[in-house]
Short mmCIF file of C-alpha atoms and ligand atoms in Angstrom, two decimals:
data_model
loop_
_atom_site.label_atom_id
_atom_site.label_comp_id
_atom_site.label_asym_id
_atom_site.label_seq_id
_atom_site.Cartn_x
_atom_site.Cartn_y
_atom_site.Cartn_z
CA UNK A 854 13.97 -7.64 23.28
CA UNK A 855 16.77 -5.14 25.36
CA UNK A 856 17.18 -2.48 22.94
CA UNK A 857 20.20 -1.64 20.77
CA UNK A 858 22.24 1.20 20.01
CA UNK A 859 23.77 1.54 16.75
CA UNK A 860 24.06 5.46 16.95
CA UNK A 861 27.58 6.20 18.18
CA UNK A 862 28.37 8.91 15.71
CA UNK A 863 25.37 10.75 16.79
CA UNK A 864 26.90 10.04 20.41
CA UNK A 865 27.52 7.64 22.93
CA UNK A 866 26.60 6.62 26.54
CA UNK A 867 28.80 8.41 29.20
CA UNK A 868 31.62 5.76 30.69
CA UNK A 869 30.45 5.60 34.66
CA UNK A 870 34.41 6.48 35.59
CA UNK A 871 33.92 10.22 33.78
CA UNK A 872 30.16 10.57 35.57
CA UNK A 873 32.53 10.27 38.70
CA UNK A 874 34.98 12.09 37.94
CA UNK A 875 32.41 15.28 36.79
CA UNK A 876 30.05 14.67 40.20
CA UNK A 877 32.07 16.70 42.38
CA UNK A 878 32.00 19.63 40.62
CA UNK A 879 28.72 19.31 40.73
CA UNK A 880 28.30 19.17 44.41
CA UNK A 881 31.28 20.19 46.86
CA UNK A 882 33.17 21.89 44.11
CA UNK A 883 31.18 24.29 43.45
CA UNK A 884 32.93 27.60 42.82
CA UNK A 885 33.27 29.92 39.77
CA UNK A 886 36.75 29.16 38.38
CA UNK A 887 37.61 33.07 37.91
CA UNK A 888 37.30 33.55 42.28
CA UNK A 889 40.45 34.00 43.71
CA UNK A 890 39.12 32.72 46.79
CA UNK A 891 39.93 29.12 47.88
CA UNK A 892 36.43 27.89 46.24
CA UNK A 893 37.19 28.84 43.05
CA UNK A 894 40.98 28.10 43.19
CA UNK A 895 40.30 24.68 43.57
CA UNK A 896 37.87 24.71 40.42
CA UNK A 897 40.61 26.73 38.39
CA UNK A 898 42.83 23.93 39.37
CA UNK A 899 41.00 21.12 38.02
CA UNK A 900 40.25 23.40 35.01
CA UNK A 901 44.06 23.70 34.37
CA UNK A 902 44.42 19.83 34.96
CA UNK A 903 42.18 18.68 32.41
CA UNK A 904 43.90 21.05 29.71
CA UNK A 905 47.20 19.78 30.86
CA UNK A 906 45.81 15.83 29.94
CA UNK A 907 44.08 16.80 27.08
CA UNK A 908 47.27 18.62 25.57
CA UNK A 909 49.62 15.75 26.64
CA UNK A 910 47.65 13.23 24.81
CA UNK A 911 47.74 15.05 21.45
CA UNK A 912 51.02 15.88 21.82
CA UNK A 913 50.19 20.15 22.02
CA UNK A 914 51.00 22.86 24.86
CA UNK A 915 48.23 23.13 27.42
CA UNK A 916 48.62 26.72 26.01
CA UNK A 917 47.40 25.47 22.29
CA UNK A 918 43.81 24.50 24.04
CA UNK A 919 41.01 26.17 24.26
CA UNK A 920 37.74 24.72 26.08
CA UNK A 921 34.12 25.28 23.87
CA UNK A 922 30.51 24.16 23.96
CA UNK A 923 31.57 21.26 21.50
CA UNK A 924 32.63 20.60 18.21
CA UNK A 925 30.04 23.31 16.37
CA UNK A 926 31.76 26.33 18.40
CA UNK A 927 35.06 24.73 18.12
CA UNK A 928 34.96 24.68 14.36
CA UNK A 929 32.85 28.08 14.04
CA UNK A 930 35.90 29.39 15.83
CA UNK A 931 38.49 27.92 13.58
CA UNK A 932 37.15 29.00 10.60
CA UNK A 933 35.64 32.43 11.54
CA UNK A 934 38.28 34.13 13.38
CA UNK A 935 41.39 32.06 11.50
CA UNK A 936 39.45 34.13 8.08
CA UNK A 937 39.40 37.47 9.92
CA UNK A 938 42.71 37.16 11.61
CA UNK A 939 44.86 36.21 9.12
CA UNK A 940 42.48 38.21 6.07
CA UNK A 941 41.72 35.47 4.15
CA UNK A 942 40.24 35.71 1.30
CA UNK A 943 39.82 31.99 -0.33
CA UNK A 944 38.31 28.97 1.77
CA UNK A 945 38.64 25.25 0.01
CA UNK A 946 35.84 22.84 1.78
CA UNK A 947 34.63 19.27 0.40
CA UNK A 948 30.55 18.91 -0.14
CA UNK A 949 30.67 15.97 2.62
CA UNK A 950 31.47 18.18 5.67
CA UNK A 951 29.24 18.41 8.40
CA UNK A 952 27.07 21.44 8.62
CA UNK A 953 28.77 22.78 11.02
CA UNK A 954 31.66 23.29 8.54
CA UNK A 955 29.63 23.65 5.58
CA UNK A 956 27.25 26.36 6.78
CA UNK A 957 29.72 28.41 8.67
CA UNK A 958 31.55 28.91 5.15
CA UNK A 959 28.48 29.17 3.11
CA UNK A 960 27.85 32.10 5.08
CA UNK A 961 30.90 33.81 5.11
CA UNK A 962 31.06 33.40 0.92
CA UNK A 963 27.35 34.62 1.07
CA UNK A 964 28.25 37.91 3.53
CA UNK A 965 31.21 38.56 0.39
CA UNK A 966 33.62 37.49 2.85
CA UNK A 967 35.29 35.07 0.71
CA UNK A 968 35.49 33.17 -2.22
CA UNK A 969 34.35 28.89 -1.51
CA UNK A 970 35.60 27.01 -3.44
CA UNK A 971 34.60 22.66 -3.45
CA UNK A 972 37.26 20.57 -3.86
CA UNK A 973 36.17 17.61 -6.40
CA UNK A 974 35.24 13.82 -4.67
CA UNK A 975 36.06 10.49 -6.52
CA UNK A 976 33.67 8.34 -7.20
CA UNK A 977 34.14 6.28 -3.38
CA UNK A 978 33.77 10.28 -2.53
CA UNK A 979 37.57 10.82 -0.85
CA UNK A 980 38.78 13.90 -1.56
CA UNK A 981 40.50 14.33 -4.85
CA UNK A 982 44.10 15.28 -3.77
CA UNK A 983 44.94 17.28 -7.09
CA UNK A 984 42.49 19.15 -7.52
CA UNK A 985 43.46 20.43 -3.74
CA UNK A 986 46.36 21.60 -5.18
CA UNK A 987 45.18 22.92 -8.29
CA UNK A 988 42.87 25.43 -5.95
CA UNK A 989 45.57 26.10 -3.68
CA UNK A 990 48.19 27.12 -7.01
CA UNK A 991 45.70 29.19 -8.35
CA UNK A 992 44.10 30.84 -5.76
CA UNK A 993 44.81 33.22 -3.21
CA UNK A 994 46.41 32.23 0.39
CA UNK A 995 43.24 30.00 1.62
CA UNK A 996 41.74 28.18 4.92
CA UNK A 997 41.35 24.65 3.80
CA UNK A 998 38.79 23.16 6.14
CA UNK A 999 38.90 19.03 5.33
CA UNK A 1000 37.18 16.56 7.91
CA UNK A 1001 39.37 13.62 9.30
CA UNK A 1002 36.84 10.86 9.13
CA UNK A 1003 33.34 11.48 7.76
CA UNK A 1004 30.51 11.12 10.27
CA UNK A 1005 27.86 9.48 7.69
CA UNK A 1006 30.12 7.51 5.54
CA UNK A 1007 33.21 7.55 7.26
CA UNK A 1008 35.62 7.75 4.38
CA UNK A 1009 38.90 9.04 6.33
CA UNK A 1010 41.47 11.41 4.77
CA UNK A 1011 45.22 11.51 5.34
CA UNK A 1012 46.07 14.27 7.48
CA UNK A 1013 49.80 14.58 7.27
CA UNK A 1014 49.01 14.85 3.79
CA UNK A 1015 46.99 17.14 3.72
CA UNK A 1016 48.71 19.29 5.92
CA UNK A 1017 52.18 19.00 3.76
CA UNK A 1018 50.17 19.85 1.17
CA UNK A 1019 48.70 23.00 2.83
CA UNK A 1020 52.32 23.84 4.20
CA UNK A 1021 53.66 23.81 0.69
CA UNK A 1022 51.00 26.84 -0.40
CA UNK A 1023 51.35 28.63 2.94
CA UNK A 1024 47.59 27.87 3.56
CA UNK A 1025 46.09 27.54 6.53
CA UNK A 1026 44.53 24.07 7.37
CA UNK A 1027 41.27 23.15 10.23
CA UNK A 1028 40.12 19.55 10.14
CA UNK A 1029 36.84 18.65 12.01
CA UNK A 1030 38.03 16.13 13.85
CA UNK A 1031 35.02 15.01 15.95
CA UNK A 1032 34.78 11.74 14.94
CA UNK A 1033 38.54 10.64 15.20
CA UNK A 1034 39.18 12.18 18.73
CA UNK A 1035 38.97 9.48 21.07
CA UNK A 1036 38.88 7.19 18.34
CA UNK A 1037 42.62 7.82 16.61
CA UNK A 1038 45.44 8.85 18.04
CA UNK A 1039 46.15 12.60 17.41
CA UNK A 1040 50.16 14.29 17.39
CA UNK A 1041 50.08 17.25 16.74
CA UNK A 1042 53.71 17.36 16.16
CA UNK A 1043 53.37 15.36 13.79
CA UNK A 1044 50.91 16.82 11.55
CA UNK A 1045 51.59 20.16 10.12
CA UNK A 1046 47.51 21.46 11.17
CA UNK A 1047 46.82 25.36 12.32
CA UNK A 1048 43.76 23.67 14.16
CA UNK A 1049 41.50 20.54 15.07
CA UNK A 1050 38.73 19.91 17.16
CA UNK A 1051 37.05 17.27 19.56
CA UNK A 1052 33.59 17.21 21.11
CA UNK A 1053 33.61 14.65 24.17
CA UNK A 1054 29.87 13.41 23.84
CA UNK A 1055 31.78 11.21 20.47
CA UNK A 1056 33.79 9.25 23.06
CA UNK A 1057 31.99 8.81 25.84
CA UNK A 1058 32.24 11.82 27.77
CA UNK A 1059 29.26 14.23 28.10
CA UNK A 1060 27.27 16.39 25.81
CA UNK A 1061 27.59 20.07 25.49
CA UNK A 1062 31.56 20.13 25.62
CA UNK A 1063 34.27 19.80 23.32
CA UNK A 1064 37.79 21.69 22.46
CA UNK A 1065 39.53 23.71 20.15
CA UNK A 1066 44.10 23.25 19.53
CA UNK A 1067 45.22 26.00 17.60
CA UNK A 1068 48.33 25.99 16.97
CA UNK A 1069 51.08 28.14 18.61
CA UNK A 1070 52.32 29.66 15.32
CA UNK A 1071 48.53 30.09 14.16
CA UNK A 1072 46.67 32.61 16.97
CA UNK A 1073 43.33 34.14 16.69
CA UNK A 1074 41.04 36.47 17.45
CA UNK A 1075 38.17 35.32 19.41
CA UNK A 1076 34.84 34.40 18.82
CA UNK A 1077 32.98 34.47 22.27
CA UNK A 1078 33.72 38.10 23.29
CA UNK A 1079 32.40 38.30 27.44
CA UNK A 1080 34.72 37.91 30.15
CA UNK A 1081 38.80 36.89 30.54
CA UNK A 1082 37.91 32.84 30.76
CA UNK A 1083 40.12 30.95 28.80
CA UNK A 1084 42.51 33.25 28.49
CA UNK A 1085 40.74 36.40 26.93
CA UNK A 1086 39.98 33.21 24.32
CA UNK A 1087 36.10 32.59 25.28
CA UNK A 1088 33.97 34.80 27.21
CA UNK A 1089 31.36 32.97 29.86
CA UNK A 1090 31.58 31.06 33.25
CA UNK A 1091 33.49 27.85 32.13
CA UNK A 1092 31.25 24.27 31.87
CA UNK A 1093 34.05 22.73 34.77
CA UNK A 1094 31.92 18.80 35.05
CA UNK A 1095 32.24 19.38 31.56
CA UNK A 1096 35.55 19.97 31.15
CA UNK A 1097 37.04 17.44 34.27
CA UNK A 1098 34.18 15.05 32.11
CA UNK A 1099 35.73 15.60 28.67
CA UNK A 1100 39.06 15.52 30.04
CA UNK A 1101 38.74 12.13 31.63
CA UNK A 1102 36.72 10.28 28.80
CA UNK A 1103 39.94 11.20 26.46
CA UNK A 1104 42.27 9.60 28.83
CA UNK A 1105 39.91 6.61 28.93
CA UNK A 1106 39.75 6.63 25.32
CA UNK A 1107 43.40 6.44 24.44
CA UNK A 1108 44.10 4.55 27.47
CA UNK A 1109 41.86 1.41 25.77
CA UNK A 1110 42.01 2.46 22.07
CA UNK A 1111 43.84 -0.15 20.81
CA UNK A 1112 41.33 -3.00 23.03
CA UNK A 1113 38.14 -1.10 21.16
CA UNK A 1114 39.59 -0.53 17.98
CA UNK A 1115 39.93 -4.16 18.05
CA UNK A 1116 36.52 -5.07 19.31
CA UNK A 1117 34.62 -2.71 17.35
CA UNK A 1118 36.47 -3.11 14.45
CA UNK A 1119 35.61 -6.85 14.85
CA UNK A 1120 31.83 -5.74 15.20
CA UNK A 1121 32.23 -3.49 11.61
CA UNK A 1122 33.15 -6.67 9.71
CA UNK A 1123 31.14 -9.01 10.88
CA UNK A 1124 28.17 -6.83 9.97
CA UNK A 1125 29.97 -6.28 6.25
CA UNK A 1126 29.77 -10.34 6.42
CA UNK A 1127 26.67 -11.41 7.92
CA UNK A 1128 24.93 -8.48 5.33
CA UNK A 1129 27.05 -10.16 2.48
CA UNK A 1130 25.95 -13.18 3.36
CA UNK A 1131 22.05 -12.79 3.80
CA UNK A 1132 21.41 -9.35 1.48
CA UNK A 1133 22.87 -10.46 -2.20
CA UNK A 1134 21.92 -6.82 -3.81
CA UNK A 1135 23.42 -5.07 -0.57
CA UNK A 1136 25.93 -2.19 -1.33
CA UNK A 1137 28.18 0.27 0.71
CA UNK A 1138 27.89 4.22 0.67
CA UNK A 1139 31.06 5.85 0.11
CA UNK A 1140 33.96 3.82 1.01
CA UNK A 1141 32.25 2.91 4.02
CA UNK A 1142 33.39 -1.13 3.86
CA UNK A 1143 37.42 -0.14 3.16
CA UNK A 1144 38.45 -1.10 6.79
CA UNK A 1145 41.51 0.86 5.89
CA UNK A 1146 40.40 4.22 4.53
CA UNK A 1147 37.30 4.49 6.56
CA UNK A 1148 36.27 5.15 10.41
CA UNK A 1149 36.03 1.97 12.13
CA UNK A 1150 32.91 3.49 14.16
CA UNK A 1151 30.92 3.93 11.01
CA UNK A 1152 29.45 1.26 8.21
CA UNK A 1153 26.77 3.04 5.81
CA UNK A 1154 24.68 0.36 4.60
CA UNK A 1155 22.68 0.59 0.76
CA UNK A 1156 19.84 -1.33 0.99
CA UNK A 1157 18.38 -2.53 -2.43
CA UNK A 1158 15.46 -0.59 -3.78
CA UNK A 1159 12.01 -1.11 -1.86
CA UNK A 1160 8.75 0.14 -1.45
CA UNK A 1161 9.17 0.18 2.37
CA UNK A 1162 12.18 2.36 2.43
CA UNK A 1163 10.93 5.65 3.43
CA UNK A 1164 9.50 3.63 6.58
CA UNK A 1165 13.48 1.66 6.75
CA UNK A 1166 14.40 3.86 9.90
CA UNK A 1167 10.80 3.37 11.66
CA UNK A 1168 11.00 -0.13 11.54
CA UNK A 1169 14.31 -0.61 12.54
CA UNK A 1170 13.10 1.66 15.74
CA UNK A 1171 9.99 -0.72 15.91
CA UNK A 1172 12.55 -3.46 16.16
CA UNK A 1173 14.07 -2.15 19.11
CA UNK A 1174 16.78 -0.84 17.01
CA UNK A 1175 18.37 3.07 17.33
CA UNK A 1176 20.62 4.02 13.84
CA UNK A 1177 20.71 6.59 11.67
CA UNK A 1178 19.65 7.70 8.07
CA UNK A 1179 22.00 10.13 7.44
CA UNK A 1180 24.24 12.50 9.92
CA UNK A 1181 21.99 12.68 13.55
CA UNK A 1182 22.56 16.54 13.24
CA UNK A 1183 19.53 16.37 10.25
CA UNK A 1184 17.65 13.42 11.76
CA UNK A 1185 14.04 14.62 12.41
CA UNK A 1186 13.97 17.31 9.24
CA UNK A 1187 13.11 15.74 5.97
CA UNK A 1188 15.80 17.11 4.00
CA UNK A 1189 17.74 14.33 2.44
CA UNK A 1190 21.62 13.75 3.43
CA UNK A 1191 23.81 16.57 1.44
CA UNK A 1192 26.92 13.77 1.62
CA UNK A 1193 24.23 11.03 0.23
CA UNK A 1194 23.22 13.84 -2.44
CA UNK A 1195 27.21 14.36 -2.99
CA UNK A 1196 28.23 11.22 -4.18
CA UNK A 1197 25.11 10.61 -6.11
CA UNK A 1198 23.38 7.96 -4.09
CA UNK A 1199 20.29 6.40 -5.71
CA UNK A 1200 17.54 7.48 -4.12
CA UNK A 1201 15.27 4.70 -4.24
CA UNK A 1202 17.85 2.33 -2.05
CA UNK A 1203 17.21 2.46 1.65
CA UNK A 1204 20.18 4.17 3.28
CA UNK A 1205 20.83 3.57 6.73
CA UNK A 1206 24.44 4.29 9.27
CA UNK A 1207 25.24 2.04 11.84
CA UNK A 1208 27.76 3.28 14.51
CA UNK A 1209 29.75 1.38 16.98
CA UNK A 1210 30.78 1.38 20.31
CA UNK A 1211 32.77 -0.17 22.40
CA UNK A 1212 29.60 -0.84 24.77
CA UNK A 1213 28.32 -3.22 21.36
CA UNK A 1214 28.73 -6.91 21.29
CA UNK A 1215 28.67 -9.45 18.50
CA UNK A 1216 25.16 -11.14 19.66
CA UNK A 1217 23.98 -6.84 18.71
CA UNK A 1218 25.16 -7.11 15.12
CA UNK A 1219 23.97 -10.74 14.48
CA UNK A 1220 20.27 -9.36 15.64
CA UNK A 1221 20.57 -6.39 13.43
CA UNK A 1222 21.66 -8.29 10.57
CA UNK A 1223 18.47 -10.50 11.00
CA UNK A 1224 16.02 -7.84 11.70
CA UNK A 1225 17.45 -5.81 8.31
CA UNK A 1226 17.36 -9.37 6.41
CA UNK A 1227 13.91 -9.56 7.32
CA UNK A 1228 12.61 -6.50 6.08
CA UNK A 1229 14.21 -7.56 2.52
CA UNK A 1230 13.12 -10.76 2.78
CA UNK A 1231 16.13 -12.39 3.11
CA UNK A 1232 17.09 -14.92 5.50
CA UNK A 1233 20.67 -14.22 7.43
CA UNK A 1234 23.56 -17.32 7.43
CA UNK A 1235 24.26 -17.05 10.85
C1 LIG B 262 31.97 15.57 12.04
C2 LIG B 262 31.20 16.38 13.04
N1 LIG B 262 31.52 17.67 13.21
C3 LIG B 262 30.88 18.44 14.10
C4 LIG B 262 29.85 17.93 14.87
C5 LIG B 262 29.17 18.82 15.85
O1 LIG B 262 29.60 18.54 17.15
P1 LIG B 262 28.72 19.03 18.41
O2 LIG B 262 27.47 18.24 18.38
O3 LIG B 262 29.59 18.69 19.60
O4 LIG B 262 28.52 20.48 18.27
C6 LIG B 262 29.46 16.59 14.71
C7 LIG B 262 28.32 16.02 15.46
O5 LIG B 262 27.58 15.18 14.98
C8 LIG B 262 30.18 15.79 13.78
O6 LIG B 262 29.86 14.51 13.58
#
């Protein structure tokens, strides 16, 4: 049986147009961007290109991006240097961020940098709106740092709220944006947000790169102190295929978002459907089955209580079948999901995240379905 890939929050397969759009600069175009001979003009130049796309299709001034090793830098940076440059003392978070969120603030409360405070979840685990502004009324000027759309359960939040919100208490607001970019369309003009983030290897573009918008009115210090690259912004030879790579995959992705949200949206229900159908006991983390406040991309499945569970993922990878347990980041330690843990998940259900892609078809999910009904000994009504 060909294999199948249900993993697309973890990342996706590079599109074949952006692997030829990056080969040059891996060959011919060789030179260091910062030369100021014609070699590495013509590698500045496609530098300077890519930033122009990127900022055009959120809406920002090529001026407002910054190039980074992916989403983890881009969101160390944000948080880090927007605390120390503006001398923050108060950070709001949610307990369902991703780590690299999560830990970067943990450490800064830890170091007595600031005060962290947790804004409260409701039971479906979005983020409880109030209580936002109940921190932000009571405590000092704060970063709020609140994820778009959550990479395990894929509850999404509403960023022009949010960011009124933060406007009205002069706070300043990040959202990890990793798994919307490429996926939703951002305007930055639109949304009143100091910063947001994308990491290409989320959208089909290649691993190791990503991007950082901060806003005009919202400078910072940097992070990556080393050489003048990106302007005095991030020290160290620039990752050009990268960057050309990460560029291109964005333009592909909001060239054809509305086809794949479509198609993959398609894919989403028919799984919430077909496990309906086959699975009686079968149950949704978070509020992973609202098509409209969740990722399309993401569907985390609550299996019903089995003795098999612990070996759920292993057989699904017997069965030809690559998903995830929890956010890929963890996969491979034994600690349990902190987003699973957040909203109280029993622990004796078998958990398991499917992610979509647009390179999935309907025949994929069917299979899936039947493999998963199998293990619970149900049959699937195909
Ligand atoms: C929501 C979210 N934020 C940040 C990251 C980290 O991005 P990167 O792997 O590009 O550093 C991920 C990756 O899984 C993610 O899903």
């Amino acid at each position: 049986m060909p294999k199948i890939y249900l993993d697309n929050a973890a990342t996706t397969r590079l599109d074949d147009e952006v692997l030829q759009a990056m080969l040059p600069l891996m060959t011919e175009n060789f030179g260091n961007p910062s030369s100021i001979h014609s070699h590495g003009r013509q590698v500045r130049s496609a530098i300077e290109k890519a930033r122009k796309t990127v900022a055009g299709l959120i809406n920002a001034s090529p001026s407002e991006i910054f190039f980074t090793s992916g989403g983890t830098e881009a969101d160390n940076t944000a948080i880090t240097c927007s605390i120390d440059t503006f001398g923050l003392k108060h950070a709001i978070t949610s307990p369902t961020e991703h780590h690299a969120v999560l830990h970067t603030l943990e450490y800064l409360a830890k170091q007595g940098t600031i005060e962290l405070s947790l804004v409260n979840l409701d039971e479906k685990g979005h983020v409880d709106l109030v209580h936002l502004e109940e921190l932000l009324s009571t405590k000092p000027r704060s970063l709020v740092s609140l994820m778009h759309g959550n990479n395990e359960i894929g509850n999404l939040i509403d960023l022009e709220k949010v960011g009124e919100i933060c406007k009205k208490y002069n706070a300043i607001f990040h959202s990890d944006t990793v798994q919307t970019m490429g996926h939703y369309k951002h305007d930055v003009q639109n949304t009143k947000i100091d910063f947001l983030v994308g990491a290409a290897h989320k959208f089909h573009g290649p691993k190791g790169v990503g991007f950082l918008y901060i806003n005009a009115d919202s400078k910072i210090h940097p992070f990556i102190h080393g050489g003048s690259q990106e302007r005095n912004m991030r020290g160290g030879t620039e990752n050009v295929y990268g960057i050309v790579g990460l560029a291109k995959a964005l333009e592909i992705a909001y060239k054809e978002m509305e086809q794949h949200k479509t198609h993959i949206e398609g894919l989403k229900s028919r799984m919430i459907e077909k496990l309906k159908a086959a699975i009686p006991d079968v149950r949704f983390n978070g509020d992973s089955d609202n098509l409209e406040r969740s990722l399309y991309t993401v569907l985390n499945v609550s299996l019903p209580p089995s003795e098999d569970n612990d070996m759920l993922l292993f057989n699904l990878d017997i069965a030809q079948i690559s998903c995830s347990g929890g956010s890929a980041c963890t996969s491979g330690s034994d600690v349990g999901s902190h987003v699973l843990g957040a909203l109280n998940v029993q622990p004796e259900r078998g958990n398991v995240r499917f992610s979509f892609g647009k390179y999935n078809t309907a025949e994929e999910i069917d299979k899936v379905v039947e493999v998963v009904a199998g293990l619970y000994g149900a049959v699937p009504q195909v």
